[in-house]
């Protein structure tokens, strides 16, 4: 009966629809009550040339140049890209490859800036009258300010901010879910900067002319729900709802959140805009507000520094480029002992850092220090699959993880692809519930990587074939032309010879 | 009498079927040998000649005719060998040579005398230059076939390892006991076959 009532409530739109699958994870929000504090500026900041999804940027400053805070230091002509800005005023001391937070341990070209201690700042023109401006101008501003999705996906934000005739946006969703354990950045942001988030929401809403707005927050953050409701009343906005969603991982994932709120699924291979939805993180909305109303580019973010092995966990406002080692030291973790591991991101989707000499980037939402005993992959042996089906029950994409993992392990990549390997969002639910401790997500990453390499090799082979065939044709043409010339010469010679005889 | 009718009707059917078939063959004729195309499609197009044929297409033709074995393409490695085995309907065979890491040619420009010999050797037109000018390799097009090394009279071409790009990095298999056992079993299987 309660289930029936729930279905009825969902059908009538009184209750959020929820999404398929998912798991309950212990939330361990150690830092929920820690106010945001400023991280000091380190001696040198290291800014990677790619902190977003898309094309890599190129430096537009030189070694020895003096830069202002907020000055653009790297950009690219590419479309899917976000420029990089100097987080502090100072001098460019080096431009060279440096290790970044990436599972490969490889590096990227980085700009090294030594702060000069001054706070000279470059800002774009503030646009407080944004509601009289062309949305295209605001979009250009969002792009110029290097804003990317701050939930962790770091997809350039301006790309999603379009008014498309064919796909008008009806619903704008602000994502304040933060379903990963430990992380409290969005939570603190909503508590401390609710008004700025609401301003950002208004700007976004104006840009895409959405008719209704939803601010989605999980019900383990009731205080944030209250604060956001009050902020909306203060701003006297209509058509904005604050929804307290039942806590469930991975509700913060874009497609799952949309399914939860609207009851509609984004079809595989399609984008939310195709069903009239735009989804943005609350921190992104705040960044948009700063970019538009104050002309301030994205140069810092809030990071949760937490974990059981962190002596003084907290929420820190950190300029991009700050070395992780420096940040950890601010929270009391000076040297990292043997049994301690540092994670970049949350415990479900984050990466274990091989080295803490990497900079904080736009994607860094958390830095966690955990004891070895807490990390499952390090303590359990993979056992054979017992076909219990738990993994399929929790997969929010409705995949069949055990079969997929088998195909990946056996290098049957095409078959894995036919089982929709690329729809997997790597949320980790399946690995989490697997009683046999199979590192399912790791197999999927392996499979995806191998498939990507095969595709690249095929594309390269195709290109080479095209070039080699073009060359064959050219050589044939040249041979032909040569023979034709020879024939012509012969003909004219014999003609001359005949002419001589007569 | 009956026997004559039977012969006539059956003969008539046979004639009709024959006519239809010959017409169909004319109408739906496939240009080129489809098997050669299929085989060529799975070859890596490095055009290096390590298979003993002057390029991928000739090797594909030889395999289709049944002249060449399926395990001679070195850059293609195991994957290509398995694909060829599938296409030809034969058992997989172990490779004779392991593929090397991907390479790319590099011309030391200050030593190049601009003789254009390497341009003539390159099967995919990946070298640009003009007589008595520096030549250079378009790294994105170079297949690493090494055919340009031999003709260079001043030996100014090096083969370098293709740099590893962070975007192209791929996760390895998990290092678990089961993954290892599975891998070994597969390798043994391939060797036995
Ligand atoms: S949860 Fe693990 S053991 Fe159960 S079916 Fe999935 S992979 Fe197999
Ligand atoms: S990691 Fe992929 S397969 Fe596993 S539950 Fe998440 S989406 Fe499904
Ligand atoms: S060895 Fe392979 S890549 Fe090289 S020419 Fe022969 S078929 Fe082509
Ligand atoms: S440049 Fe040299 S190695 Fe590269 S494809 Fe051409 S001939 Fe082969």
XYZ file of C-alpha atoms and ligand atoms in Angstrom:
727
model
C 0.000 0.000 0.000
C 2.669 2.592 0.831
C 4.361 1.682 -2.436
C 1.097 2.271 -4.268
C 0.624 5.639 -2.567
C 4.149 6.567 -3.483
C 3.531 5.664 -7.121
C 0.335 7.727 -7.042
C 2.147 10.667 -5.510
C 4.839 10.385 -8.143
C 2.295 10.154 -10.934
C 0.573 13.307 -9.691
C 3.855 15.109 -9.362
C 3.691 15.556 -5.585
C 6.653 13.371 -4.932
C 9.958 13.166 -6.744
C 9.943 10.207 -9.101
C 13.264 8.786 -7.957
C 15.654 7.020 -10.298
C 16.340 3.395 -11.077
C 18.920 1.519 -9.024
C 21.409 3.321 -6.845
C 22.679 2.521 -3.389
C 22.713 3.924 0.091
C 26.183 4.886 1.182
C 27.289 6.083 4.620
C 27.574 9.836 4.184
C 30.536 10.652 6.494
C 30.109 14.391 6.038
C 32.767 15.238 8.628
C 33.037 18.830 7.489
C 29.360 19.769 7.225
C 29.687 22.252 10.086
C 33.066 23.703 9.122
C 32.735 27.225 7.696
C 34.617 27.869 4.464
C 38.076 29.256 5.174
C 40.686 30.732 2.873
C 43.698 28.687 1.918
C 46.876 30.821 2.014
C 48.704 31.463 -1.253
C 51.666 29.120 -1.834
C 55.103 30.162 -3.148
C 54.357 29.035 -6.655
C 51.151 28.134 -8.476
C 51.090 25.515 -11.222
C 48.358 25.948 -13.823
C 47.798 23.031 -16.215
C 46.822 23.960 -19.760
C 43.817 21.708 -19.646
C 41.450 21.689 -16.699
C 38.261 20.933 -18.600
C 36.826 18.385 -21.007
C 37.797 19.295 -24.538
C 40.759 20.824 -26.296
C 43.968 21.800 -24.595
C 44.786 25.530 -24.220
C 48.023 27.230 -25.277
C 49.830 29.793 -23.142
C 49.284 33.407 -24.212
C 51.905 34.791 -21.798
C 55.682 34.391 -21.820
C 58.240 33.526 -19.204
C 59.081 36.678 -17.241
C 55.740 38.356 -17.958
C 53.950 40.013 -15.110
C 50.317 38.975 -14.813
C 47.389 40.389 -12.883
C 44.937 38.370 -10.896
C 42.177 37.313 -13.267
C 44.236 37.915 -16.409
C 43.797 35.336 -19.148
C 46.995 33.304 -19.446
C 45.984 30.485 -21.761
C 43.315 29.938 -24.377
C 42.573 28.071 -27.564
C 40.599 28.568 -30.744
C 38.819 25.253 -30.192
C 35.112 25.268 -29.417
C 34.950 22.801 -26.531
C 37.425 24.558 -24.266
C 37.720 26.925 -21.337
C 40.510 29.518 -20.983
C 42.746 29.608 -17.905
C 43.188 32.762 -15.796
C 45.894 33.736 -13.331
C 44.557 33.162 -9.800
C 47.001 35.692 -8.290
C 49.067 38.660 -9.432
C 52.668 37.685 -10.009
C 55.359 36.644 -12.433
C 55.399 33.781 -14.911
C 58.542 31.881 -13.973
C 58.322 28.695 -16.019
C 56.263 27.028 -18.685
C 56.907 23.324 -18.731
C 55.414 19.889 -18.321
C 54.256 19.009 -14.831
C 52.448 16.034 -13.341
C 48.691 16.465 -12.899
C 46.017 14.530 -11.054
C 45.491 11.792 -13.624
C 45.529 8.012 -13.157
C 48.346 7.667 -15.691
C 50.721 9.833 -13.667
C 51.549 11.654 -16.914
C 51.863 15.402 -17.156
C 50.673 18.374 -19.153
C 52.288 21.693 -20.038
C 51.756 24.052 -17.096
C 52.308 27.752 -16.414
C 54.155 28.421 -13.149
C 53.323 31.719 -11.443
C 55.194 33.211 -8.504
C 52.825 35.527 -6.566
C 54.137 39.027 -5.828
C 51.853 39.560 -2.847
C 49.961 42.444 -4.402
C 46.266 42.160 -5.166
C 46.242 43.970 -8.495
C 43.337 42.538 -10.362
C 42.021 42.463 -13.897
C 38.265 42.322 -14.279
C 35.918 42.270 -17.204
C 33.217 44.957 -17.352
C 30.577 44.207 -14.737
C 27.170 43.662 -16.315
C 24.719 44.387 -13.469
C 22.079 45.171 -16.096
C 22.302 41.679 -17.571
C 18.549 41.338 -17.899
C 18.558 43.936 -20.661
C 21.416 42.344 -22.581
C 21.555 39.853 -25.376
C 21.891 36.293 -24.013
C 24.614 35.701 -26.618
C 26.708 38.430 -24.969
C 26.277 36.824 -21.560
C 27.183 33.475 -23.068
C 30.387 34.939 -24.460
C 31.138 36.288 -20.993
C 30.648 32.868 -19.403
C 32.970 31.397 -22.018
C 35.594 34.114 -21.623
C 35.621 33.632 -17.857
C 36.593 29.973 -18.192
C 33.583 28.595 -16.375
C 33.141 24.838 -16.377
C 30.789 22.485 -14.541
C 32.100 22.529 -10.982
C 30.332 19.362 -9.861
C 33.327 17.431 -11.119
C 32.553 16.889 -14.821
C 34.303 20.175 -15.839
C 32.408 20.444 -19.119
C 32.554 24.030 -20.482
C 29.367 25.693 -19.249
C 28.689 28.112 -22.097
C 28.038 25.233 -24.500
C 24.915 24.270 -22.606
C 23.596 27.834 -22.378
C 21.856 28.096 -25.722
C 18.389 29.113 -26.750
C 17.678 26.450 -29.326
C 14.509 26.776 -31.393
C 14.168 23.031 -31.803
C 14.833 22.176 -28.193
C 13.515 24.983 -25.986
C 14.526 24.551 -22.380
C 11.607 24.203 -20.052
C 13.172 23.172 -16.772
C 16.339 24.530 -15.229
C 17.698 22.322 -12.480
C 20.292 23.530 -9.999
C 22.158 20.553 -8.653
C 22.895 20.814 -4.941
C 22.688 17.062 -4.385
C 26.300 16.278 -3.525
C 25.703 12.573 -3.088
C 29.349 11.523 -2.704
C 30.319 10.698 0.877
C 32.599 13.185 2.672
C 32.135 16.069 0.231
C 30.485 19.205 1.627
C 31.522 21.945 -0.786
C 28.092 22.561 -2.311
C 26.491 22.210 1.102
C 28.661 24.945 2.642
C 28.297 27.094 -0.447
C 24.506 26.976 -0.175
C 24.643 27.821 3.531
C 27.062 30.718 3.144
C 26.384 32.114 -0.338
C 22.735 31.321 -0.948
C 21.972 34.783 -2.336
C 24.763 34.613 -4.882
C 23.597 31.192 -6.032
C 20.079 32.534 -6.486
C 21.416 35.488 -8.499
C 23.285 33.010 -10.676
C 20.100 31.021 -11.071
C 18.258 34.123 -12.297
C 20.981 34.817 -14.856
C 20.965 31.239 -16.140
C 17.199 31.264 -16.300
C 17.203 34.477 -18.284
C 19.830 33.117 -20.676
C 17.916 29.989 -21.627
C 14.438 31.421 -20.900
C 13.427 28.458 -18.789
C 9.871 28.479 -17.491
C 10.418 26.584 -14.279
C 13.390 26.160 -11.961
C 14.161 23.482 -9.434
C 16.873 23.561 -6.820
C 17.507 19.950 -5.875
C 19.046 19.160 -2.496
C 19.243 15.812 -0.729
C 17.291 15.536 2.504
C 20.436 14.958 4.562
C 21.025 18.723 4.168
C 17.783 20.105 5.595
C 19.531 23.269 6.765
C 20.572 24.054 3.188
C 17.008 23.454 1.987
C 15.763 26.021 4.508
C 18.430 28.566 3.646
C 17.776 28.275 -0.083
C 14.022 28.618 0.443
C 14.576 31.811 2.419
C 16.953 33.161 -0.223
C 14.309 32.647 -2.891
C 11.738 34.462 -0.798
C 14.230 37.312 -0.287
C 14.864 37.524 -4.018
C 11.087 37.421 -4.639
C 11.447 34.889 -7.438
C 8.454 33.004 -8.730
C 8.435 29.610 -10.360
C 11.382 28.313 -8.366
C 10.962 25.197 -6.241
C 13.429 23.841 -3.711
C 13.093 20.065 -3.624
C 14.387 17.928 -0.785
C 15.175 14.619 -2.498
C 15.537 11.318 -0.635
C 19.236 10.642 -0.190
C 20.525 8.057 -2.616
C 23.780 7.633 -4.526
C 24.340 8.598 -7.455
C 21.487 11.107 -7.503
C 23.928 13.938 -8.233
C 24.711 12.484 -11.637
C 23.005 14.656 -14.232
C 20.864 12.052 -15.953
C 19.849 10.386 -12.693
C 18.835 13.724 -11.209
C 16.729 14.531 -14.243
C 15.062 11.134 -14.018
C 14.451 11.748 -10.323
C 12.838 15.124 -10.783
C 10.981 14.912 -14.057
C 10.408 11.168 -14.257
C 11.784 11.338 -17.815
C 14.888 9.503 -18.942
C 17.446 11.109 -21.168
C 17.748 8.636 -24.062
C 21.158 7.015 -24.557
C 23.395 9.147 -26.728
C 21.165 12.218 -26.240
C 21.651 15.279 -24.062
C 19.359 16.713 -21.395
C 18.545 19.607 -23.736
C 16.806 17.130 -26.026
C 14.127 16.655 -23.389
C 14.064 20.348 -22.509
C 16.176 20.301 -19.364
C 19.280 22.227 -18.352
C 21.177 21.051 -15.317
C 23.856 23.105 -13.573
C 25.717 22.705 -10.328
C 25.097 25.311 -7.592
C 28.781 26.289 -7.560
C 28.658 26.817 -11.330
C 25.644 29.090 -10.898
C 27.592 31.139 -8.382
C 30.568 31.340 -10.744
C 28.225 32.612 -13.474
C 26.974 35.293 -11.097
C 30.532 36.445 -10.369
C 31.453 36.429 -14.049
C 28.424 38.437 -15.153
C 27.765 40.861 -12.315
C 31.357 41.400 -11.206
C 33.350 40.429 -14.290
C 35.398 37.990 -12.238
C 36.742 34.914 -14.052
C 36.939 31.488 -12.457
C 40.208 31.322 -10.511
C 39.369 29.504 -7.302
C 36.966 26.962 -5.896
C 35.794 25.437 -2.643
C 37.384 22.081 -1.870
C 36.484 19.682 0.925
C 39.689 18.494 2.566
C 38.630 15.604 4.703
C 38.955 11.928 5.529
C 39.658 9.957 8.686
C 43.414 10.407 8.276
C 43.163 14.208 7.992
C 44.052 15.879 11.308
C 42.047 19.096 10.767
C 39.436 18.549 8.051
C 37.712 21.576 6.579
C 36.248 23.354 3.573
C 38.859 25.543 1.917
C 38.652 28.222 -0.744
C 41.690 27.372 -2.856
C 43.159 29.251 -5.843
C 43.720 26.919 -8.808
C 47.301 25.818 -9.158
C 47.925 25.403 -5.437
C 49.918 22.192 -4.910
C 47.968 19.482 -3.126
C 50.886 18.953 -0.723
C 50.551 22.580 0.408
C 46.781 22.233 0.897
C 47.173 19.070 2.967
C 49.734 20.838 5.147
C 47.150 23.562 5.862
C 44.915 20.860 7.316
C 47.645 19.368 9.434
C 48.736 16.517 7.175
C 52.442 17.294 6.810
C 53.914 14.001 5.755
C 51.881 11.185 4.382
C 52.686 7.929 6.139
C 52.716 4.456 4.658
C 49.185 3.410 5.511
C 47.567 6.620 4.250
C 46.300 7.327 0.735
C 45.145 10.613 -0.733
C 42.107 10.649 -3.005
C 41.334 13.325 -5.575
C 37.538 13.657 -5.612
C 35.033 11.635 -3.650
C 35.500 8.057 -2.459
C 33.093 6.620 -5.052
C 34.338 8.239 -8.246
C 37.635 9.839 -7.237
C 41.163 8.714 -8.056
C 43.912 7.658 -5.717
C 46.744 10.144 -6.207
C 50.115 8.648 -7.021
C 51.826 11.811 -5.892
C 50.639 14.840 -3.937
C 52.835 17.159 -6.006
C 49.963 17.922 -8.337
C 48.015 21.174 -8.466
C 44.407 21.790 -7.458
C 42.405 22.250 -10.669
C 38.859 23.114 -11.675
C 37.806 19.485 -11.221
C 39.058 19.151 -7.646
C 35.990 18.928 -5.441
C 37.591 16.995 -2.636
C 40.931 15.862 -1.257
C 40.554 12.946 1.106
C 43.169 11.253 3.241
C 42.049 7.721 4.048
C 43.669 4.819 5.853
C 44.607 1.844 3.763
C 42.043 -0.290 5.585
C 39.255 1.924 4.268
C 40.041 1.422 0.609
C 38.334 -1.700 -0.576
C 40.370 -2.415 -3.680
C 43.535 -2.657 -1.582
C 42.151 -5.149 0.910
C 40.086 -7.658 -0.991
C 40.848 -10.307 -3.567
C 38.684 -10.648 -6.609
C 36.567 -13.821 -6.424
C 34.648 -15.523 -9.217
C 31.265 -14.012 -10.035
C 28.439 -15.890 -8.314
C 25.812 -14.371 -10.635
C 23.835 -12.956 -7.758
C 22.631 -10.079 -9.912
C 23.141 -7.409 -7.268
C 25.215 -5.337 -9.666
C 22.407 -5.187 -12.210
C 19.880 -4.224 -9.563
C 21.829 -1.162 -8.476
C 23.070 0.031 -11.879
C 21.286 3.334 -12.499
C 21.780 2.913 -16.258
C 20.185 -0.569 -16.199
C 23.285 -2.278 -17.565
C 24.381 -5.840 -16.838
C 27.722 -5.205 -15.136
C 28.762 -8.844 -14.611
C 28.463 -9.695 -18.313
C 30.094 -6.441 -19.320
C 33.052 -7.139 -17.047
C 33.401 -10.639 -18.501
C 33.532 -9.266 -22.018
C 36.089 -6.648 -21.055
C 38.251 -9.176 -19.248
C 38.194 -11.474 -22.274
C 38.973 -8.626 -24.649
C 35.612 -9.112 -26.365
C 35.332 -5.356 -26.702
C 32.867 -5.277 -29.569
C 30.501 -7.414 -27.562
C 30.951 -5.167 -24.532
C 30.090 -2.235 -26.733
C 26.953 -4.003 -27.926
C 26.027 -4.290 -24.243
C 26.253 -0.460 -24.049
C 29.603 -0.219 -22.313
C 29.845 3.463 -23.203
C 26.628 4.302 -21.368
C 28.250 3.345 -18.065
C 28.802 6.473 -15.972
C 31.433 4.757 -13.787
C 29.424 5.558 -10.681
C 30.855 2.542 -8.871
C 27.535 1.239 -7.503
C 28.131 -2.194 -9.017
C 31.626 -2.572 -7.564
C 30.298 -1.350 -4.224
C 27.676 -4.069 -3.852
C 29.541 -6.949 -5.495
C 29.932 -9.699 -2.857
C 32.843 -11.147 -4.832
C 34.795 -7.859 -4.701
C 35.138 -7.750 -8.469
C 36.606 -4.381 -9.496
C 33.890 -4.004 -12.128
C 34.441 -0.323 -12.855
C 38.123 -0.932 -13.403
C 37.271 -3.537 -16.045
C 34.941 -1.041 -17.723
C 37.622 1.606 -17.803
C 39.997 -0.915 -19.309
C 37.411 -1.851 -21.932
C 36.581 1.751 -22.763
C 40.259 2.643 -23.098
C 40.989 -0.316 -25.358
C 37.975 0.409 -27.527
C 39.021 4.027 -27.851
C 42.474 2.879 -28.947
C 41.025 0.460 -31.486
C 38.819 3.212 -32.898
C 41.794 5.556 -33.145
C 43.868 2.880 -34.895
C 41.024 2.230 -37.334
C 40.640 5.907 -38.104
C 44.388 6.195 -38.658
C 44.388 3.130 -40.928
C 41.543 4.646 -42.922
C 43.473 7.890 -43.311
C 46.634 6.017 -44.328
C 44.707 3.955 -46.854
C 43.237 7.099 -48.337
C 46.671 8.694 -48.578
C 48.324 5.630 -50.023
C 45.591 5.221 -52.622
C 45.854 8.871 -53.544
C 49.573 8.339 -54.007
C 49.000 5.284 -56.205
C 46.639 7.282 -58.369
C 49.105 10.128 -58.636
C 51.943 7.775 -59.637
C 49.705 6.146 -62.237
C 48.807 9.553 -63.635
C 52.468 10.506 -63.828
C 53.367 7.253 -65.605
C 50.550 7.812 -68.042
C 51.614 11.362 -68.748
C 55.190 10.231 -69.301
C 54.138 7.576 -71.762
C 51.880 10.012 -73.550
C 54.793 12.429 -73.897
C 57.018 9.668 -75.164
C 54.441 8.601 -77.725
C 53.977 12.178 -78.851
C 57.723 12.607 -79.259
C 58.015 9.383 -81.226
C 55.157 10.414 -83.451
C 56.649 13.797 -84.187
C 60.099 12.263 -84.822
C 58.728 9.725 -87.274
C 56.702 12.490 -88.900
C 59.875 14.541 -89.285
C 61.738 11.528 -90.639
C 59.031 10.962 -93.210
C 59.056 14.645 -94.059
C 62.858 14.422 -94.624
C 62.499 11.557 -97.069
C 60.066 13.274 -99.363
C 5.298 -40.348 -73.457
C 5.224 -39.503 -69.754
C 8.934 -39.639 -69.567
C 9.213 -37.113 -72.377
C 6.915 -34.654 -70.606
C 8.939 -35.026 -67.442
C 12.204 -34.416 -69.281
C 10.793 -31.441 -71.147
C 9.307 -29.754 -68.077
C 12.344 -30.330 -65.899
C 14.614 -29.225 -68.731
C 12.477 -26.120 -69.149
C 12.784 -25.321 -65.457
C 16.505 -25.834 -65.553
C 16.820 -23.552 -68.562
C 14.769 -20.820 -66.904
C 16.708 -21.053 -63.667
C 19.965 -20.939 -65.600
C 18.890 -17.861 -67.514
C 17.731 -16.116 -64.343
C 20.943 -16.902 -62.559
C 23.128 -15.665 -65.372
C 21.067 -12.471 -65.577
C 21.357 -11.990 -61.817
C 25.078 -12.456 -62.003
C 25.308 -9.754 -64.669
C 23.089 -7.374 -62.773
C 24.443 -7.787 -59.225
C 28.040 -8.152 -60.197
C 30.456 -6.914 -57.515
C 33.377 -4.845 -58.654
C 36.674 -6.206 -57.381
C 37.041 -9.160 -55.077
C 34.937 -8.612 -51.936
C 37.261 -10.841 -49.906
C 40.271 -8.681 -50.747
C 38.351 -5.582 -49.681
C 37.322 -7.194 -46.406
C 40.848 -8.298 -45.620
C 42.312 -4.950 -46.594
C 39.831 -3.267 -44.261
C 41.296 -4.945 -41.172
C 44.967 -4.428 -42.080
C 46.646 -1.519 -40.300
C 47.667 0.220 -43.574
C 51.154 0.865 -42.322
C 52.318 -0.125 -45.835
C 55.613 -1.282 -44.394
C 56.130 -4.459 -46.422
C 57.132 -6.534 -43.393
C 54.675 -9.166 -44.588
C 56.844 -9.698 -47.656
C 54.444 -7.938 -50.020
C 54.847 -4.385 -51.265
C 51.948 -3.053 -49.181
C 48.741 -3.945 -47.427
C 46.605 -4.374 -50.545
C 48.974 -6.886 -52.202
C 49.126 -8.855 -48.945
C 45.323 -8.812 -48.768
C 45.181 -10.176 -52.324
C 47.698 -12.889 -51.513
C 45.757 -13.927 -48.396
C 42.485 -13.983 -50.318
C 44.050 -16.256 -52.957
C 45.266 -18.491 -50.157
C 48.911 -17.900 -51.082
C 49.966 -16.114 -47.930
C 49.415 -17.155 -44.330
C 47.345 -15.025 -41.969
C 50.102 -14.323 -39.464
C 52.551 -12.221 -41.478
C 51.356 -8.684 -40.764
C 53.676 -7.493 -38.010
C 52.183 -4.090 -37.079
C 48.667 -5.564 -36.947
C 49.635 -7.921 -34.141
C 47.381 -10.483 -32.595
C 44.158 -8.610 -33.175
C 44.607 -8.431 -36.936
C 45.707 -12.076 -37.053
C 42.507 -13.132 -35.270
C 40.388 -11.023 -37.573
C 42.046 -12.557 -40.626
C 41.545 -16.055 -39.185
C 37.852 -15.265 -38.737
C 37.520 -13.937 -42.274
C 39.330 -16.842 -43.899
C 37.717 -19.447 -41.649
C 41.046 -20.899 -40.545
C 42.584 -21.542 -37.142
C 44.549 -18.680 -35.530
C 48.320 -19.019 -35.791
C 50.957 -17.592 -33.478
C 52.712 -14.471 -34.760
C 56.291 -14.750 -35.926
C 57.301 -11.326 -34.749
C 56.004 -9.091 -31.983
C 54.922 -5.630 -33.091
C 57.170 -2.842 -31.854
C 55.951 0.259 -30.081
C 54.481 2.849 -32.459
C 57.209 4.909 -34.114
C 57.376 8.085 -36.107
C 60.110 9.281 -38.470
C 62.009 12.476 -37.802
C 64.325 14.259 -40.243
C 67.313 16.125 -38.769
C 66.708 19.128 -40.920
C 70.131 20.758 -40.743
C 71.670 17.618 -42.237
C 69.057 17.113 -44.952
C 70.432 17.865 -48.438
C 67.036 18.045 -50.096
C 67.492 15.055 -52.422
C 63.744 14.154 -52.349
C 64.561 10.433 -52.232
C 62.626 9.916 -49.009
C 59.542 11.565 -50.469
C 59.560 8.997 -53.258
C 59.837 6.167 -50.747
C 57.055 7.241 -48.418
C 53.911 5.225 -49.126
C 51.516 7.687 -47.538
C 53.015 11.001 -48.688
C 53.881 11.975 -45.134
C 57.049 13.890 -46.118
C 57.015 17.400 -47.498
C 59.915 19.187 -49.167
C 61.241 20.427 -52.480
C 64.563 19.808 -54.312
C 67.494 21.338 -52.372
C 65.189 22.396 -49.504
C 64.862 20.972 -46.017
C 62.390 18.129 -45.843
C 60.191 17.357 -42.919
C 57.852 14.600 -41.759
C 54.211 15.310 -41.006
C 54.122 13.334 -37.796
C 50.334 12.966 -37.795
C 50.443 11.087 -41.103
C 53.597 9.021 -40.655
C 52.769 5.349 -40.168
C 56.241 4.483 -38.893
C 56.962 2.088 -41.770
C 60.741 2.939 -41.867
C 60.799 2.814 -45.683
C 62.331 6.286 -45.865
C 65.385 5.342 -43.770
C 67.169 3.246 -46.414
C 67.066 5.666 -49.375
C 68.433 8.673 -47.454
C 72.023 9.177 -48.731
C 73.162 11.163 -45.690
C 71.329 9.088 -43.090
C 69.563 11.994 -41.430
C 66.276 10.253 -40.643
C 65.659 8.811 -37.183
C 62.804 6.658 -36.000
C 61.540 8.029 -32.695
C 59.018 6.570 -30.272
C 55.626 8.134 -30.739
C 55.110 10.381 -27.700
C 52.497 9.108 -25.266
C 49.609 11.546 -25.022
C 47.666 11.864 -21.822
C 44.416 11.867 -23.821
C 45.351 8.556 -25.407
C 46.335 6.846 -22.208
C 44.211 3.803 -21.417
C 43.620 1.959 -18.177
C 45.435 -1.364 -17.869
C 43.627 -4.504 -16.729
C 43.157 -4.674 -12.954
C 46.059 -6.476 -11.332
C 44.043 -9.146 -9.641
C 44.737 -12.846 -9.490
C 41.665 -13.647 -11.542
C 42.508 -11.200 -14.279
C 45.984 -12.743 -14.460
C 44.695 -16.323 -14.585
C 42.192 -15.420 -17.281
C 44.909 -13.780 -19.336
C 47.246 -16.754 -19.021
C 44.539 -19.201 -19.937
C 43.775 -17.224 -23.051
C 47.421 -17.082 -24.053
C 47.857 -20.823 -23.573
C 44.788 -21.389 -25.649
C 46.148 -19.240 -28.457
C 49.481 -21.047 -28.360
C 47.849 -24.475 -28.442
C 45.697 -23.526 -31.420
S 27.406 -8.410 -7.964
Fe 29.380 -9.363 -8.380
S 29.056 -11.532 -7.969
Fe 26.999 -10.604 -8.147
S 26.450 -10.869 -10.324
Fe 27.423 -8.867 -10.144
S 29.579 -9.245 -10.611
Fe 28.659 -11.233 -10.156
S 29.661 1.804 -12.753
Fe 28.590 1.593 -14.707
S 27.850 -0.512 -14.734
Fe 28.423 -0.056 -12.615
S 26.524 0.620 -11.671
Fe 27.558 2.473 -12.398
S 26.758 2.822 -14.448
Fe 26.187 0.730 -13.903
S 53.068 -6.050 -42.719
Fe 50.947 -5.420 -42.369
S 51.031 -3.208 -42.346
Fe 52.949 -3.862 -43.278
S 52.492 -3.858 -45.485
Fe 52.105 -5.924 -44.757
S 49.915 -5.923 -44.296
Fe 50.527 -3.793 -44.439
S 57.826 9.265 -43.169
Fe 59.109 7.445 -43.399
S 58.446 6.114 -41.725
Fe 56.863 7.688 -41.921
S 55.350 6.791 -43.299
Fe 56.749 7.942 -44.605
S 58.302 6.458 -45.247
Fe 57.208 5.546 -43.515
